[in-house]
């Protein structure tokens, strides 16, 4: 478990960082929103604490999309006029308020709780999609050196250790929320703002919104399947569903972008 914590997030951060250099911030943001980190964390929690615990954590992870988008939304607006310390502080405050609000939801049967969690996730994603500022990409993007990549990977590993240590003592509600703690957003936003400016950060965060449907499908499938099914098959099915949903979303985005070009 320790090896997973110390390698999974840094390696995924490396992949996302390189994808941002190769294909731009929108693709990087879309990758960053996939359950490549929260999925293994939820799996470890389920193995350690049981399927009932994992089910509740998956429901809160689904609802926590609302809190993650609160962080992204606040950072996107603040970074336009403020340096990264103030933008990060304001975004973390937004996440804490949203996460606390989610923990106040009353206990309900799984089917009803899944509906409320899905509504919260949809509200967060739609708010970001409709009201997040538009990106103005810089004319030139600074090169991402080995030192900066190493710094991102180190920060990701330290944040993951801290978050998973807290999650193990926090119960299923906060464990689900902490599984979707915006550690990728923190590392990528701060580093990208320092190197590339606010426009790059906003494009990255808008790209994350496009990855939310796949993450939501992953968590919803787990919440519905885990109570009556084995852990490993449930997670494998959820991962496959997330890949299929992400492929469909990317196809729809490509189709929509080609239509104006044909009209022109």
Short mmCIF file of C-alpha atoms in Angstrom, two decimals:
data_model
loop_
_atom_site.label_atom_id
_atom_site.label_comp_id
_atom_site.label_asym_id
_atom_site.label_seq_id
_atom_site.Cartn_x
_atom_site.Cartn_y
_atom_site.Cartn_z
CA UNK A 1 0.00 0.00 0.00
CA UNK A 2 2.82 2.39 0.85
CA UNK A 3 4.49 1.65 -2.50
CA UNK A 4 1.21 2.38 -4.29
CA UNK A 5 0.79 5.68 -2.49
CA UNK A 6 4.34 6.73 -3.29
CA UNK A 7 4.26 5.78 -6.96
CA UNK A 8 0.71 6.03 -8.31
CA UNK A 9 0.13 9.76 -7.93
CA UNK A 10 3.64 10.86 -9.00
CA UNK A 11 3.53 8.67 -12.11
CA UNK A 12 0.07 9.88 -13.03
CA UNK A 13 1.19 13.48 -12.48
CA UNK A 14 4.08 12.80 -14.82
CA UNK A 15 1.67 11.46 -17.45
CA UNK A 16 -0.68 14.43 -17.11
CA UNK A 17 2.20 16.92 -17.19
CA UNK A 18 3.66 15.39 -20.34
CA UNK A 19 0.25 15.24 -21.99
CA UNK A 20 -0.16 18.95 -21.29
CA UNK A 21 3.13 19.61 -23.05
CA UNK A 22 2.30 17.36 -26.01
CA UNK A 23 -1.44 17.95 -26.54
CA UNK A 24 -2.29 21.05 -24.52
CA UNK A 25 -4.00 21.83 -21.21
CA UNK A 26 -7.49 20.68 -22.26
CA UNK A 27 -6.37 17.08 -22.82
CA UNK A 28 -4.29 17.18 -19.64
CA UNK A 29 -7.29 18.37 -17.63
CA UNK A 30 -9.48 15.65 -19.09
CA UNK A 31 -6.95 13.00 -18.06
CA UNK A 32 -6.57 14.51 -14.59
CA UNK A 33 -10.31 14.06 -13.93
CA UNK A 34 -10.24 10.29 -14.53
CA UNK A 35 -10.44 7.93 -11.49
CA UNK A 36 -6.84 6.82 -11.91
CA UNK A 37 -6.03 7.98 -8.37
CA UNK A 38 -9.34 7.93 -6.50
CA UNK A 39 -10.11 4.45 -7.86
CA UNK A 40 -7.12 2.67 -6.26
CA UNK A 41 -7.60 4.67 -3.04
CA UNK A 42 -11.26 3.59 -2.86
CA UNK A 43 -10.20 0.02 -3.59
CA UNK A 44 -7.70 0.00 -0.72
CA UNK A 45 -10.32 1.47 1.63
CA UNK A 46 -12.81 -1.23 0.61
CA UNK A 47 -10.29 -4.04 1.10
CA UNK A 48 -9.30 -2.69 4.52
CA UNK A 49 -12.73 -1.75 5.89
CA UNK A 50 -15.28 -3.84 3.98
CA UNK A 51 -17.78 -3.42 1.16
CA UNK A 52 -20.28 -1.37 3.19
CA UNK A 53 -17.57 1.14 3.99
CA UNK A 54 -16.52 1.16 0.32
CA UNK A 55 -20.10 1.73 -0.82
CA UNK A 56 -20.52 4.78 1.41
CA UNK A 57 -17.11 6.09 0.38
CA UNK A 58 -18.00 5.68 -3.32
CA UNK A 59 -21.25 7.62 -2.83
CA UNK A 60 -19.40 10.46 -1.10
CA UNK A 61 -16.72 10.36 -3.80
CA UNK A 62 -19.46 10.83 -6.39
CA UNK A 63 -20.97 13.73 -4.47
CA UNK A 64 -17.47 15.12 -3.91
CA UNK A 65 -17.31 16.10 -7.58
CA UNK A 66 -19.31 19.09 -6.33
CA UNK A 67 -16.54 20.00 -3.88
CA UNK A 68 -13.78 19.40 -6.46
CA UNK A 69 -15.52 21.68 -8.93
CA UNK A 70 -15.95 24.28 -6.19
CA UNK A 71 -12.14 24.25 -5.84
CA UNK A 72 -11.59 24.45 -9.60
CA UNK A 73 -14.20 27.17 -10.08
CA UNK A 74 -12.75 29.35 -7.32
CA UNK A 75 -9.18 28.87 -8.52
CA UNK A 76 -10.09 29.69 -12.12
CA UNK A 77 -11.61 33.04 -11.16
CA UNK A 78 -9.03 33.99 -8.53
CA UNK A 79 -5.95 33.16 -10.61
CA UNK A 80 -6.97 35.71 -13.27
CA UNK A 81 -6.08 38.61 -10.94
CA UNK A 82 -4.10 37.09 -8.07
CA UNK A 83 -0.91 35.12 -7.61
CA UNK A 84 -1.04 31.44 -6.72
CA UNK A 85 -0.92 31.67 -2.86
CA UNK A 86 -4.14 33.71 -2.72
CA UNK A 87 -5.79 31.66 -5.47
CA UNK A 88 -4.91 28.42 -3.68
CA UNK A 89 -6.13 29.70 -0.31
CA UNK A 90 -9.47 30.83 -1.73
CA UNK A 91 -9.94 27.58 -3.65
CA UNK A 92 -9.17 25.46 -0.58
CA UNK A 93 -11.71 27.45 1.43
CA UNK A 94 -14.31 26.78 -1.28
CA UNK A 95 -13.51 23.05 -1.17
CA UNK A 96 -13.78 22.88 2.62
CA UNK A 97 -17.15 24.65 2.68
CA UNK A 98 -18.54 22.43 -0.09
CA UNK A 99 -17.15 19.24 1.50
CA UNK A 100 -18.56 20.14 4.90
CA UNK A 101 -21.98 20.78 3.32
CA UNK A 102 -21.90 17.30 1.76
CA UNK A 103 -21.20 15.67 5.13
CA UNK A 104 -24.38 17.26 6.50
CA UNK A 105 -26.63 15.29 4.15
CA UNK A 106 -28.82 12.89 6.19
CA UNK A 107 -28.28 9.13 6.02
CA UNK A 108 -30.51 7.56 3.38
CA UNK A 109 -30.99 4.22 1.57
CA UNK A 110 -28.37 3.60 -1.10
CA UNK A 111 -30.71 4.21 -4.04
CA UNK A 112 -31.87 7.57 -2.71
CA UNK A 113 -28.38 8.58 -1.61
CA UNK A 114 -27.08 7.76 -5.11
CA UNK A 115 -29.65 10.13 -6.62
CA UNK A 116 -28.62 12.97 -4.31
CA UNK A 117 -24.93 12.32 -4.92
CA UNK A 118 -25.48 12.32 -8.69
CA UNK A 119 -27.44 15.58 -8.47
CA UNK A 120 -24.64 17.21 -6.45
CA UNK A 121 -22.02 16.04 -8.96
CA UNK A 122 -24.11 17.28 -11.89
CA UNK A 123 -24.64 20.67 -10.26
CA UNK A 124 -20.91 21.12 -9.70
CA UNK A 125 -19.94 20.07 -13.23
CA UNK A 126 -22.62 22.19 -14.92
CA UNK A 127 -21.70 25.26 -12.87
CA UNK A 128 -18.08 24.97 -13.97
CA UNK A 129 -19.06 24.25 -17.57
CA UNK A 130 -21.36 27.26 -17.83
CA UNK A 131 -19.77 29.90 -15.60
CA UNK A 132 -16.03 29.20 -15.42
CA UNK A 133 -14.06 31.95 -17.21
CA UNK A 134 -12.91 31.32 -20.76
CA UNK A 135 -9.27 30.51 -21.32
CA UNK A 136 -6.89 32.86 -23.09
CA UNK A 137 -3.86 30.71 -23.79
CA UNK A 138 -0.44 32.39 -23.83
CA UNK A 139 1.29 32.78 -27.17
CA UNK A 140 4.24 30.71 -25.99
CA UNK A 141 4.28 27.97 -23.33
CA UNK A 142 7.37 27.66 -21.16
CA UNK A 143 9.20 24.34 -21.33
CA UNK A 144 8.59 21.94 -18.46
CA UNK A 145 12.02 20.94 -17.16
CA UNK A 146 13.06 17.89 -15.18
CA UNK A 147 13.26 19.86 -11.94
CA UNK A 148 9.66 21.06 -12.28
CA UNK A 149 8.47 17.54 -13.15
CA UNK A 150 10.30 16.14 -10.12
CA UNK A 151 8.81 18.84 -7.90
CA UNK A 152 5.30 17.99 -9.10
CA UNK A 153 5.83 14.29 -8.46
CA UNK A 154 7.24 14.91 -4.96
CA UNK A 155 4.36 17.21 -4.05
CA UNK A 156 1.87 14.63 -5.31
CA UNK A 157 3.44 11.85 -3.23
CA UNK A 158 3.47 13.94 -0.04
CA UNK A 159 -0.13 15.08 -0.51
CA UNK A 160 -1.28 11.51 -1.16
CA UNK A 161 0.38 10.22 2.01
CA UNK A 162 -1.25 12.99 4.06
CA UNK A 163 -4.72 12.55 2.56
CA UNK A 164 -4.83 8.74 2.78
CA UNK A 165 -3.52 8.85 6.36
CA UNK A 166 -6.40 11.15 7.29
CA UNK A 167 -8.91 9.12 5.31
CA UNK A 168 -8.19 5.97 7.29
CA UNK A 169 -9.28 7.74 10.51
CA UNK A 170 -12.11 9.85 9.17
CA UNK A 171 -14.93 7.36 8.63
CA UNK A 172 -16.67 6.59 5.32
CA UNK A 173 -18.10 10.07 4.72
CA UNK A 174 -14.87 12.05 4.94
CA UNK A 175 -12.93 9.10 3.49
CA UNK A 176 -15.01 9.32 0.31
CA UNK A 177 -14.49 13.06 0.17
CA UNK A 178 -10.76 12.78 0.77
CA UNK A 179 -10.48 10.12 -1.94
CA UNK A 180 -11.44 12.92 -4.35
CA UNK A 181 -9.38 15.57 -2.59
CA UNK A 182 -8.13 17.92 -5.35
CA UNK A 183 -4.47 17.05 -4.94
CA UNK A 184 -3.93 16.88 -8.71
CA UNK A 185 -5.65 20.24 -9.10
CA UNK A 186 -3.47 21.75 -6.37
CA UNK A 187 -0.19 20.57 -7.87
CA UNK A 188 -1.12 21.24 -11.49
CA UNK A 189 -2.76 24.62 -10.89
CA UNK A 190 0.04 26.07 -8.77
CA UNK A 191 2.79 24.77 -11.05
CA UNK A 192 0.98 25.77 -14.25
CA UNK A 193 0.19 29.27 -13.00
CA UNK A 194 3.81 29.82 -12.05
CA UNK A 195 5.09 28.60 -15.41
CA UNK A 196 2.39 29.38 -17.96
CA UNK A 197 -0.03 31.90 -16.49
CA UNK A 198 -3.74 32.00 -15.73
CA UNK A 199 -4.93 31.18 -19.26
CA UNK A 200 -3.21 27.79 -19.22
CA UNK A 201 -4.67 27.02 -15.78
CA UNK A 202 -8.22 27.87 -16.86
CA UNK A 203 -7.95 25.69 -19.97
CA UNK A 204 -6.68 22.86 -17.77
CA UNK A 205 -9.57 23.22 -15.33
CA UNK A 206 -12.16 23.43 -18.10
CA UNK A 207 -10.70 20.20 -19.47
CA UNK A 208 -11.26 18.54 -16.10
CA UNK A 209 -14.99 19.15 -16.42
CA UNK A 210 -14.98 16.95 -19.54
CA UNK A 211 -13.60 14.07 -17.46
CA UNK A 212 -16.28 14.24 -14.77
CA UNK A 213 -18.86 11.96 -16.50
CA UNK A 214 -16.37 9.07 -16.54
CA UNK A 215 -15.55 9.59 -12.88
CA UNK A 216 -19.23 9.84 -11.97
CA UNK A 217 -19.99 6.60 -13.83
CA UNK A 218 -17.15 4.87 -11.98
CA UNK A 219 -18.37 5.89 -8.52
CA UNK A 220 -22.05 5.29 -9.25
CA UNK A 221 -21.38 1.78 -10.52
CA UNK A 222 -19.37 0.98 -7.39
CA UNK A 223 -22.07 2.30 -5.08
CA UNK A 224 -24.72 0.14 -6.74
CA UNK A 225 -22.63 -3.03 -7.23
CA UNK A 226 -20.47 -3.31 -4.12
CA UNK A 227 -23.18 -4.16 -1.56
CA UNK A 228 -24.02 -7.50 -3.22
CA UNK A 229 -20.92 -8.34 -5.28
CA UNK A 230 -17.25 -9.11 -4.80
CA UNK A 231 -14.85 -6.20 -4.56
CA UNK A 232 -12.41 -6.86 -7.39
CA UNK A 233 -15.00 -7.59 -10.14
CA UNK A 234 -16.99 -4.51 -9.10
CA UNK A 235 -13.95 -2.27 -9.44
CA UNK A 236 -12.94 -3.88 -12.75
CA UNK A 237 -16.43 -3.29 -14.17
CA UNK A 238 -16.44 0.31 -12.90
CA UNK A 239 -13.04 0.96 -14.52
CA UNK A 240 -14.21 -0.44 -17.84
CA UNK A 241 -17.37 1.68 -17.69
CA UNK A 242 -15.28 4.80 -16.98
CA UNK A 243 -13.11 4.13 -20.04
CA UNK A 244 -16.17 3.64 -22.25
CA UNK A 245 -17.85 6.82 -20.97
CA UNK A 246 -14.66 8.83 -21.42
CA UNK A 247 -14.31 7.55 -24.98
CA UNK A 248 -17.90 8.56 -25.73
CA UNK A 249 -17.36 12.03 -24.26
CA UNK A 250 -14.19 12.58 -26.28
CA UNK A 251 -16.02 11.42 -29.44
CA UNK A 252 -18.86 13.87 -28.80
CA UNK A 253 -16.41 16.71 -28.18
CA UNK A 254 -14.57 15.91 -31.40
CA UNK A 255 -17.85 15.72 -33.30
CA UNK A 256 -18.98 19.08 -31.96
CA UNK A 257 -15.65 20.73 -32.81
CA UNK A 258 -15.77 19.41 -36.38
CA UNK A 259 -19.24 20.78 -37.08
CA UNK A 260 -18.25 24.50 -37.00
CA UNK A 261 -15.26 23.72 -39.22
CA UNK A 262 -17.52 22.08 -41.80
CA UNK A 263 -19.92 25.02 -41.64
CA UNK A 264 -17.04 27.45 -42.20
#
